[in-house]
mmCIF file with all atom_site columns, C-alpha atoms in Angstrom:
data_model
loop_
_atom_site.group_PDB
_atom_site.id
_atom_site.type_symbol
_atom_site.label_atom_id
_atom_site.label_alt_id
_atom_site.label_comp_id
_atom_site.label_asym_id
_atom_site.label_entity_id
_atom_site.label_seq_id
_atom_site.pdbx_PDB_ins_code
_atom_site.Cartn_x
_atom_site.Cartn_y
_atom_site.Cartn_z
_atom_site.occupancy
_atom_site.B_iso_or_equiv
_atom_site.pdbx_formal_charge
_atom_site.auth_seq_id
_atom_site.auth_comp_id
_atom_site.auth_asym_id
_atom_site.auth_atom_id
_atom_site.pdbx_PDB_model_num
ATOM 1   C CA . VAL A 1 1   ? 19.723 -90.248  91.195  1.00 54.00 ? 53  VAL A CA 1
ATOM 2   C CA . CYS A 1 2   ? 21.046 -93.243  93.505  1.00 60.00 ? 54  CYS A CA 1
ATOM 3   C CA . ASP A 1 3   ? 22.034 -91.759  96.886  1.00 57.00 ? 55  ASP A CA 1
ATOM 4   C CA . GLY A 1 4   ? 21.902 -94.900  98.797  1.00 50.00 ? 56  GLY A CA 1
ATOM 5   C CA . VAL A 1 5   ? 18.489 -93.713  100.406 1.00 49.00 ? 57  VAL A CA 1
ATOM 6   C CA . ASP A 1 6   ? 16.217 -94.279  97.226  1.00 51.00 ? 58  ASP A CA 1
ATOM 7   C CA . ALA A 1 7   ? 14.994 -97.852  97.485  1.00 47.00 ? 59  ALA A CA 1
ATOM 8   C CA . ASP A 1 8   ? 13.577 -97.485  93.943  1.00 54.00 ? 60  ASP A CA 1
ATOM 9   C CA . CYS A 1 9   ? 16.989 -96.878  92.290  1.00 73.00 ? 61  CYS A CA 1
ATOM 10  C CA . ASP A 1 10  ? 17.813 -99.828  90.267  1.00 79.00 ? 62  ASP A CA 1
ATOM 11  C CA . GLY A 1 11  ? 20.904 -98.196  88.605  1.00 87.00 ? 63  GLY A CA 1
ATOM 12  C CA . GLY A 1 12  ? 19.272 -98.021  85.059  1.00 84.00 ? 64  GLY A CA 1
ATOM 13  C CA . GLU A 1 13  ? 20.546 -94.567  84.489  1.00 88.00 ? 65  GLU A CA 1
ATOM 14  C CA . LEU A 1 14  ? 24.106 -95.852  84.799  1.00 92.00 ? 66  LEU A CA 1
ATOM 15  C CA . CYS A 1 15  ? 23.493 -98.983  82.932  1.00 88.00 ? 67  CYS A CA 1
ATOM 16  C CA . LEU A 1 16  ? 22.113 -97.259  79.857  1.00 84.00 ? 68  LEU A CA 1
ATOM 17  C CA . ARG A 1 17  ? 25.100 -94.948  79.759  1.00 89.00 ? 69  ARG A CA 1
ATOM 18  C CA . CYS A 1 18  ? 27.676 -97.643  80.237  1.00 92.00 ? 70  CYS A CA 1
ATOM 19  C CA . GLY A 1 19  ? 26.989 -100.774 78.343  1.00 91.00 ? 71  GLY A CA 1
ATOM 20  C CA . LEU A 1 20  ? 30.530 -102.435 78.897  1.00 94.00 ? 72  LEU A CA 1
ATOM 21  C CA . CYS A 1 21  ? 28.857 -105.585 79.808  1.00 93.00 ? 73  CYS A CA 1
ATOM 22  C CA . CYS A 1 22  ? 26.907 -105.759 76.528  1.00 92.00 ? 74  CYS A CA 1
ATOM 23  C CA . ASP A 1 23  ? 29.220 -104.203 73.981  1.00 93.00 ? 75  ASP A CA 1
ATOM 24  C CA . GLY A 1 24  ? 31.774 -107.134 74.183  1.00 94.00 ? 76  GLY A CA 1
ATOM 25  C CA . THR A 1 25  ? 34.321 -105.152 76.173  1.00 95.00 ? 77  THR A CA 1
ATOM 26  C CA . VAL A 1 26  ? 34.037 -107.166 79.331  1.00 94.00 ? 78  VAL A CA 1
ATOM 27  C CA . PHE A 1 27  ? 32.373 -110.410 78.183  1.00 94.00 ? 79  PHE A CA 1
ATOM 28  C CA . ALA A 1 28  ? 32.873 -112.583 75.144  1.00 93.00 ? 80  ALA A CA 1
ATOM 29  C CA . GLN A 1 29  ? 29.458 -114.326 75.722  1.00 92.00 ? 81  GLN A CA 1
ATOM 30  C CA . LEU A 1 30  ? 26.268 -114.207 77.616  1.00 91.00 ? 82  LEU A CA 1
ATOM 31  C CA . LEU A 1 31  ? 25.281 -117.465 79.364  1.00 92.00 ? 83  LEU A CA 1
ATOM 32  C CA . VAL A 1 32  ? 21.538 -118.442 78.445  1.00 94.00 ? 84  VAL A CA 1
ATOM 33  C CA . TYR A 1 33  ? 19.576 -120.454 80.781  1.00 93.00 ? 85  TYR A CA 1
ATOM 34  C CA . PRO A 1 34  ? 17.951 -123.611 79.039  1.00 91.00 ? 86  PRO A CA 1
ATOM 35  C CA . ASP A 1 35  ? 14.487 -122.532 80.140  1.00 94.00 ? 87  ASP A CA 1
ATOM 36  C CA . GLU A 1 36  ? 14.719 -119.194 78.356  1.00 92.00 ? 88  GLU A CA 1
ATOM 37  C CA . GLN A 1 37  ? 16.317 -120.304 75.173  1.00 91.00 ? 89  GLN A CA 1
ATOM 38  C CA . GLU A 1 38  ? 13.038 -119.791 73.113  1.00 90.00 ? 90  GLU A CA 1
ATOM 39  C CA . PHE A 1 39  ? 12.766 -116.353 74.711  1.00 90.00 ? 91  PHE A CA 1
ATOM 40  C CA . VAL A 1 40  ? 16.255 -115.368 73.881  1.00 90.00 ? 92  VAL A CA 1
ATOM 41  C CA . ASP A 1 41  ? 15.699 -116.660 70.381  1.00 88.00 ? 93  ASP A CA 1
ATOM 42  C CA . GLY A 1 42  ? 12.550 -114.423 70.073  1.00 87.00 ? 94  GLY A CA 1
ATOM 43  C CA . LEU A 1 43  ? 14.602 -111.414 70.956  1.00 86.00 ? 95  LEU A CA 1
ATOM 44  C CA . GLY A 1 44  ? 16.743 -112.213 67.874  1.00 86.00 ? 96  GLY A CA 1
ATOM 45  C CA . LEU A 1 45  ? 19.826 -113.204 69.817  1.00 88.00 ? 97  LEU A CA 1
ATOM 46  C CA . GLU A 1 46  ? 21.786 -116.017 68.394  1.00 90.00 ? 98  GLU A CA 1
ATOM 47  C CA . VAL A 1 47  ? 22.117 -118.952 70.798  1.00 92.00 ? 99  VAL A CA 1
ATOM 48  C CA . GLU A 1 48  ? 25.029 -121.350 70.519  1.00 92.00 ? 100 GLU A CA 1
ATOM 49  C CA . GLU A 1 49  ? 26.114 -124.428 72.488  1.00 92.00 ? 101 GLU A CA 1
ATOM 50  C CA . LEU A 1 50  ? 29.366 -124.413 74.164  1.00 91.00 ? 102 LEU A CA 1
ATOM 51  C CA . ALA A 1 51  ? 31.689 -127.375 74.442  1.00 91.00 ? 103 ALA A CA 1
ATOM 52  C CA . ASP A 1 52  ? 30.443 -128.025 77.981  1.00 93.00 ? 104 ASP A CA 1
ATOM 53  C CA . GLY A 1 53  ? 26.860 -128.155 76.993  1.00 92.00 ? 105 GLY A CA 1
ATOM 54  C CA . ARG A 1 54  ? 26.019 -124.758 78.293  1.00 93.00 ? 106 ARG A CA 1
ATOM 55  C CA . LEU A 1 55  ? 24.154 -122.246 76.067  1.00 93.00 ? 107 LEU A CA 1
ATOM 56  C CA . SER A 1 56  ? 25.373 -118.707 75.244  1.00 93.00 ? 108 SER A CA 1
ATOM 57  C CA . ALA A 1 57  ? 24.826 -115.829 73.094  1.00 92.00 ? 109 ALA A CA 1
ATOM 58  C CA . PRO A 1 58  ? 27.858 -114.229 71.733  1.00 92.00 ? 110 PRO A CA 1
ATOM 59  C CA . GLU A 1 59  ? 28.877 -110.612 72.446  1.00 92.00 ? 111 GLU A CA 1
ATOM 60  C CA . PRO A 1 60  ? 28.925 -107.916 71.530  1.00 92.00 ? 112 PRO A CA 1
ATOM 61  C CA . CYS A 1 61  ? 25.065 -108.316 71.790  1.00 91.00 ? 113 CYS A CA 1
ATOM 62  C CA . PRO A 1 62  ? 23.216 -107.286 68.718  1.00 88.00 ? 114 PRO A CA 1
ATOM 63  C CA . ALA A 1 63  ? 20.651 -105.647 70.841  1.00 88.00 ? 115 ALA A CA 1
ATOM 64  C CA . PHE A 1 64  ? 23.142 -103.284 71.987  1.00 88.00 ? 116 PHE A CA 1
ATOM 65  C CA . ALA A 1 65  ? 22.569 -100.498 69.624  1.00 85.00 ? 117 ALA A CA 1
ATOM 66  C CA . GLY A 1 66  ? 23.302 -96.577  69.631  1.00 82.00 ? 118 GLY A CA 1
ATOM 67  C CA . GLY A 1 67  ? 25.244 -96.813  72.807  1.00 78.00 ? 119 GLY A CA 1
ATOM 68  C CA . CYS A 1 68  ? 22.572 -98.764  74.969  1.00 81.00 ? 120 CYS A CA 1
ATOM 69  C CA . CYS A 1 69  ? 20.531 -101.925 75.235  1.00 84.00 ? 121 CYS A CA 1
ATOM 70  C CA . SER A 1 70  ? 17.451 -101.907 72.943  1.00 85.00 ? 122 SER A CA 1
ATOM 71  C CA . LEU A 1 71  ? 15.881 -104.644 75.110  1.00 85.00 ? 123 LEU A CA 1
ATOM 72  C CA . TYR A 1 72  ? 16.400 -102.792 78.659  1.00 80.00 ? 124 TYR A CA 1
ATOM 73  C CA . GLU A 1 73  ? 12.753 -101.867 78.907  1.00 80.00 ? 125 GLU A CA 1
ATOM 74  C CA . VAL A 1 74  ? 11.328 -104.586 76.862  1.00 80.00 ? 126 VAL A CA 1
ATOM 75  C CA . GLY A 1 75  ? 12.873 -107.561 78.626  1.00 86.00 ? 127 GLY A CA 1
ATOM 76  C CA . ARG A 1 76  ? 16.295 -109.110 78.763  1.00 88.00 ? 128 ARG A CA 1
ATOM 77  C CA . PRO A 1 77  ? 17.742 -112.593 79.289  1.00 91.00 ? 129 PRO A CA 1
ATOM 78  C CA . ARG A 1 78  ? 17.954 -113.464 82.895  1.00 92.00 ? 130 ARG A CA 1
ATOM 79  C CA . ALA A 1 79  ? 21.833 -113.179 82.998  1.00 92.00 ? 131 ALA A CA 1
ATOM 80  C CA . CYS A 1 80  ? 21.550 -109.674 81.969  1.00 90.00 ? 132 CYS A CA 1
ATOM 81  C CA . ARG A 1 81  ? 18.931 -108.832 84.727  1.00 88.00 ? 133 ARG A CA 1
ATOM 82  C CA . GLN A 1 82  ? 20.966 -110.548 87.346  1.00 91.00 ? 134 GLN A CA 1
ATOM 83  C CA . TYR A 1 83  ? 24.414 -109.313 86.527  1.00 92.00 ? 135 TYR A CA 1
ATOM 84  C CA . ARG A 1 84  ? 25.577 -106.433 88.619  1.00 93.00 ? 136 ARG A CA 1
ATOM 85  C CA . CYS A 1 85  ? 29.162 -105.102 88.244  1.00 96.00 ? 137 CYS A CA 1
ATOM 86  C CA . SER A 1 86  ? 30.940 -103.255 91.127  1.00 96.00 ? 138 SER A CA 1
ATOM 87  C CA . ILE A 1 87  ? 30.513 -99.990  89.581  1.00 96.00 ? 139 ILE A CA 1
ATOM 88  C CA . LEU A 1 88  ? 26.744 -100.494 89.529  1.00 95.00 ? 140 LEU A CA 1
ATOM 89  C CA . ASP A 1 89  ? 26.857 -101.712 93.126  1.00 94.00 ? 141 ASP A CA 1
ATOM 90  C CA . ALA A 1 90  ? 28.882 -98.746  94.276  1.00 95.00 ? 142 ALA A CA 1
ATOM 91  C CA . TYR A 1 91  ? 26.483 -96.384  92.477  1.00 94.00 ? 143 TYR A CA 1
ATOM 92  C CA . VAL A 1 92  ? 23.234 -97.992  93.748  1.00 93.00 ? 144 VAL A CA 1
ATOM 93  C CA . GLY A 1 93  ? 24.634 -98.344  97.336  1.00 92.00 ? 145 GLY A CA 1
ATOM 94  C CA . GLY A 1 94  ? 25.328 -94.477  97.457  1.00 91.00 ? 146 GLY A CA 1
ATOM 95  C CA . ARG A 1 95  ? 29.099 -94.953  97.663  1.00 93.00 ? 147 ARG A CA 1
ATOM 96  C CA . ALA A 1 96  ? 29.907 -93.514  94.191  1.00 93.00 ? 148 ALA A CA 1
ATOM 97  C CA . PRO A 1 97  ? 27.897 -90.668  92.460  1.00 93.00 ? 149 PRO A CA 1
ATOM 98  C CA . LEU A 1 98  ? 27.099 -91.079  88.905  1.00 94.00 ? 150 LEU A CA 1
ATOM 99  C CA . ASP A 1 99  ? 29.975 -88.797  87.644  1.00 95.00 ? 151 ASP A CA 1
ATOM 100 C CA . ASP A 1 100 ? 32.511 -90.981  89.473  1.00 96.00 ? 152 ASP A CA 1
ATOM 101 C CA . SER A 1 101 ? 30.908 -94.197  88.101  1.00 96.00 ? 153 SER A CA 1
ATOM 102 C CA . LEU A 1 102 ? 30.989 -92.825  84.591  1.00 96.00 ? 154 LEU A CA 1
ATOM 103 C CA . ALA A 1 103 ? 34.625 -91.852  85.187  1.00 97.00 ? 155 ALA A CA 1
ATOM 104 C CA . VAL A 1 104 ? 35.402 -95.486  85.553  1.00 97.00 ? 156 VAL A CA 1
ATOM 105 C CA . VAL A 1 105 ? 33.515 -96.408  82.505  1.00 97.00 ? 157 VAL A CA 1
ATOM 106 C CA . ARG A 1 106 ? 35.630 -93.657  80.576  1.00 97.00 ? 158 ARG A CA 1
ATOM 107 C CA . LEU A 1 107 ? 38.807 -95.083  81.959  1.00 98.00 ? 159 LEU A CA 1
ATOM 108 C CA . VAL A 1 108 ? 37.950 -98.668  80.731  1.00 97.00 ? 160 VAL A CA 1
ATOM 109 C CA . ARG A 1 109 ? 37.189 -97.182  77.335  1.00 97.00 ? 161 ARG A CA 1
ATOM 110 C CA . SER A 1 110 ? 40.491 -95.411  77.221  1.00 97.00 ? 162 SER A CA 1
ATOM 111 C CA . VAL A 1 111 ? 42.323 -98.546  78.096  1.00 97.00 ? 163 VAL A CA 1
ATOM 112 C CA . VAL A 1 112 ? 40.327 -100.361 75.294  1.00 97.00 ? 164 VAL A CA 1
ATOM 113 C CA . ARG A 1 113 ? 41.588 -97.585  72.811  1.00 97.00 ? 165 ARG A CA 1
ATOM 114 C CA . ASP A 1 114 ? 44.987 -98.293  74.016  1.00 97.00 ? 166 ASP A CA 1
ATOM 115 C CA . ILE A 1 115 ? 44.690 -102.012 73.258  1.00 98.00 ? 167 ILE A CA 1
ATOM 116 C CA . GLU A 1 116 ? 43.191 -101.149 69.782  1.00 97.00 ? 168 GLU A CA 1
ATOM 117 C CA . VAL A 1 117 ? 46.147 -99.028  69.096  1.00 97.00 ? 169 VAL A CA 1
ATOM 118 C CA . ALA A 1 118 ? 48.650 -101.548 70.376  1.00 97.00 ? 170 ALA A CA 1
ATOM 119 C CA . THR A 1 119 ? 47.135 -104.450 68.464  1.00 97.00 ? 171 THR A CA 1
ATOM 120 C CA . GLY A 1 120 ? 46.526 -102.578 65.420  1.00 97.00 ? 172 GLY A CA 1
ATOM 121 C CA . MET A 1 121 ? 42.626 -103.012 65.613  1.00 96.00 ? 173 MET A CA 1
ATOM 122 C CA . GLU A 1 122 ? 40.483 -100.397 63.896  1.00 96.00 ? 174 GLU A CA 1
ATOM 123 C CA . ARG A 1 123 ? 38.935 -97.884  66.426  1.00 95.00 ? 175 ARG A CA 1
ATOM 124 C CA . GLY A 1 124 ? 35.673 -99.311  67.806  1.00 91.00 ? 176 GLY A CA 1
ATOM 125 C CA . THR A 1 125 ? 36.304 -102.869 66.714  1.00 93.00 ? 177 THR A CA 1
ATOM 126 C CA . HIS A 1 126 ? 37.651 -104.127 70.160  1.00 94.00 ? 178 HIS A CA 1
ATOM 127 C CA . SER A 1 127 ? 35.678 -106.863 71.708  1.00 95.00 ? 179 SER A CA 1
ATOM 128 C CA . ARG A 1 128 ? 36.789 -109.364 74.398  1.00 96.00 ? 180 ARG A CA 1
ATOM 129 C CA . ARG A 1 129 ? 36.339 -112.161 71.702  1.00 94.00 ? 181 ARG A CA 1
ATOM 130 C CA . ALA A 1 130 ? 38.404 -110.430 69.082  1.00 96.00 ? 182 ALA A CA 1
ATOM 131 C CA . LEU A 1 131 ? 41.188 -109.613 71.718  1.00 97.00 ? 183 LEU A CA 1
ATOM 132 C CA . GLN A 1 132 ? 41.250 -113.291 72.816  1.00 96.00 ? 184 GLN A CA 1
ATOM 133 C CA . ALA A 1 133 ? 41.778 -114.239 69.142  1.00 97.00 ? 185 ALA A CA 1
ATOM 134 C CA . TRP A 1 134 ? 44.546 -111.982 68.728  1.00 98.00 ? 186 TRP A CA 1
ATOM 135 C CA . LEU A 1 135 ? 46.189 -112.928 72.011  1.00 98.00 ? 187 LEU A CA 1
ATOM 136 C CA . GLU A 1 136 ? 45.984 -116.578 70.962  1.00 97.00 ? 188 GLU A CA 1
ATOM 137 C CA . GLU A 1 137 ? 47.527 -115.820 67.569  1.00 97.00 ? 189 GLU A CA 1
ATOM 138 C CA . HIS A 1 138 ? 50.304 -113.510 68.576  1.00 98.00 ? 190 HIS A CA 1
ATOM 139 C CA . ARG A 1 139 ? 51.055 -114.937 72.104  1.00 98.00 ? 191 ARG A CA 1
ATOM 140 C CA . PRO A 1 140 ? 52.446 -111.621 73.490  1.00 98.00 ? 192 PRO A CA 1
ATOM 141 C CA . TRP A 1 141 ? 53.636 -113.045 76.679  1.00 97.00 ? 193 TRP A CA 1
ATOM 142 C CA . GLU A 1 142 ? 56.189 -115.021 75.011  1.00 97.00 ? 194 GLU A CA 1
ATOM 143 C CA . ASP A 1 143 ? 58.042 -111.901 74.039  1.00 97.00 ? 195 ASP A CA 1
ATOM 144 C CA . PRO A 1 144 ? 56.773 -109.171 76.157  1.00 96.00 ? 196 PRO A CA 1
ATOM 145 C CA . ASP A 1 145 ? 59.430 -106.643 75.201  1.00 95.00 ? 197 ASP A CA 1
ATOM 146 C CA . LEU A 1 146 ? 58.397 -107.062 71.584  1.00 96.00 ? 198 LEU A CA 1
ATOM 147 C CA . HIS A 1 147 ? 54.640 -106.548 72.603  1.00 97.00 ? 199 HIS A CA 1
ATOM 148 C CA . ARG A 1 148 ? 55.388 -104.071 75.248  1.00 96.00 ? 200 ARG A CA 1
ATOM 149 C CA . GLU A 1 149 ? 52.104 -101.767 74.470  1.00 96.00 ? 201 GLU A CA 1
ATOM 150 C CA . VAL A 1 150 ? 49.923 -104.729 74.188  1.00 97.00 ? 202 VAL A CA 1
ATOM 151 C CA . VAL A 1 151 ? 50.894 -106.427 77.463  1.00 97.00 ? 203 VAL A CA 1
ATOM 152 C CA . VAL A 1 152 ? 50.904 -103.189 79.471  1.00 96.00 ? 204 VAL A CA 1
ATOM 153 C CA . ALA A 1 153 ? 47.636 -101.987 78.262  1.00 97.00 ? 205 ALA A CA 1
ATOM 154 C CA . PHE A 1 154 ? 46.167 -105.534 78.642  1.00 97.00 ? 206 PHE A CA 1
ATOM 155 C CA . SER A 1 155 ? 47.433 -105.696 82.242  1.00 96.00 ? 207 SER A CA 1
ATOM 156 C CA . ARG A 1 156 ? 45.705 -102.589 82.990  1.00 96.00 ? 208 ARG A CA 1
ATOM 157 C CA . MET A 1 157 ? 42.477 -103.901 81.373  1.00 96.00 ? 209 MET A CA 1
ATOM 158 C CA . HIS A 1 158 ? 42.862 -107.143 83.368  1.00 96.00 ? 210 HIS A CA 1
ATOM 159 C CA . VAL A 1 159 ? 43.020 -105.289 86.729  1.00 96.00 ? 211 VAL A CA 1
ATOM 160 C CA . LEU A 1 160 ? 39.928 -103.215 85.791  1.00 97.00 ? 212 LEU A CA 1
ATOM 161 C CA . GLY A 1 161 ? 38.132 -106.237 84.537  1.00 95.00 ? 213 GLY A CA 1
ATOM 162 C CA . MET A 1 162 ? 38.935 -108.365 87.667  1.00 95.00 ? 214 MET A CA 1
ATOM 163 C CA . HIS A 1 163 ? 38.110 -105.394 90.117  1.00 96.00 ? 215 HIS A CA 1
ATOM 164 C CA . TRP A 1 164 ? 34.925 -103.832 88.609  1.00 97.00 ? 216 TRP A CA 1
ATOM 165 C CA . PHE A 1 165 ? 33.496 -106.754 86.560  1.00 95.00 ? 217 PHE A CA 1
ATOM 166 C CA . GLY A 1 166 ? 34.702 -109.958 88.186  1.00 91.00 ? 218 GLY A CA 1
ATOM 167 C CA . TYR A 1 167 ? 35.367 -111.691 84.883  1.00 85.00 ? 219 TYR A CA 1
ATOM 168 C CA . GLU A 1 168 ? 37.450 -114.860 84.680  1.00 89.00 ? 220 GLU A CA 1
ATOM 169 C CA . PRO A 1 169 ? 40.431 -114.708 82.239  1.00 95.00 ? 221 PRO A CA 1
ATOM 170 C CA . ILE A 1 170 ? 41.227 -117.426 79.862  1.00 95.00 ? 222 ILE A CA 1
ATOM 171 C CA . ALA A 1 171 ? 44.817 -118.737 79.840  1.00 96.00 ? 223 ALA A CA 1
ATOM 172 C CA . ALA A 1 172 ? 45.937 -116.332 77.101  1.00 97.00 ? 224 ALA A CA 1
ATOM 173 C CA . GLU A 1 173 ? 44.586 -113.423 78.943  1.00 96.00 ? 225 GLU A CA 1
ATOM 174 C CA . GLN A 1 174 ? 46.157 -114.333 82.273  1.00 97.00 ? 226 GLN A CA 1
ATOM 175 C CA . ALA A 1 175 ? 49.526 -114.910 80.688  1.00 97.00 ? 227 ALA A CA 1
ATOM 176 C CA . THR A 1 176 ? 49.406 -111.597 78.961  1.00 97.00 ? 228 THR A CA 1
ATOM 177 C CA . ALA A 1 177 ? 48.403 -109.791 82.091  1.00 96.00 ? 229 ALA A CA 1
ATOM 178 C CA . ASP A 1 178 ? 51.079 -111.596 84.073  1.00 96.00 ? 230 ASP A CA 1
ATOM 179 C CA . ALA A 1 179 ? 53.782 -110.532 81.373  1.00 96.00 ? 231 ALA A CA 1
ATOM 180 C CA . GLY A 1 180 ? 52.505 -106.935 81.465  1.00 95.00 ? 232 GLY A CA 1
ATOM 181 C CA . GLU A 1 181 ? 52.669 -106.816 85.365  1.00 94.00 ? 233 GLU A CA 1
ATOM 182 C CA . ALA A 1 182 ? 56.251 -108.322 85.241  1.00 93.00 ? 234 ALA A CA 1
ATOM 183 C CA . LEU A 1 183 ? 57.425 -105.834 82.692  1.00 92.00 ? 235 LEU A CA 1
ATOM 184 C CA . VAL A 1 184 ? 56.006 -102.804 84.626  1.00 89.00 ? 236 VAL A CA 1
ATOM 185 C CA . GLU A 1 185 ? 57.810 -104.017 87.828  1.00 89.00 ? 237 GLU A CA 1
ATOM 186 C CA . ARG A 1 186 ? 60.931 -104.597 85.809  1.00 86.00 ? 238 ARG A CA 1
ATOM 187 C CA . SER A 1 187 ? 60.810 -101.043 84.407  1.00 80.00 ? 239 SER A CA 1
ATOM 188 C CA . THR A 1 188 ? 59.810 -99.242  87.618  1.00 70.00 ? 240 THR A CA 1
ATOM 189 C CA . PRO A 1 189 ? 62.697 -97.625  89.393  1.00 69.00 ? 241 PRO A CA 1
ATOM 190 C CA . LEU A 1 190 ? 62.910 -98.220  93.143  1.00 58.00 ? 242 LEU A CA 1
#
């Protein structure tokens, strides 16, 4: 248990029960350092070159199985080992007990389910990559009233993603989040 006093606490207990950074919920891809491409290939992860020349492995990660990382103890790519979300920082820093940290994970999963319902995705098929494709195709920010459930649910996910995971939105995500926030502001009585 991380209580802010245990110097050996690395947060593995939380990470192995969360997986939001591995299952495609938060990230569409994992950046791969050039000097570890062979290692990452050896782990069975697909490596692709991005338009800007950087290497990445698409998410959801195929090593994320049964609700946890199958490589956690074996050895993970450097980006996985180095990444720390704010949930993990709060837990390891003793500012949030495990139950509170897992409550945030459950909240994110609940919002993901709302997004699945609003977009017509089958339960359990959401990933950031799939959502980005849906947003690009349907452009819900252009008619937020028509896509009310999507833009409102996504604006919640956007706030959670920015606050807890520090991800950077693509243009379609930002436009959708902005439309959702504007719709909520318009609908909220003074």
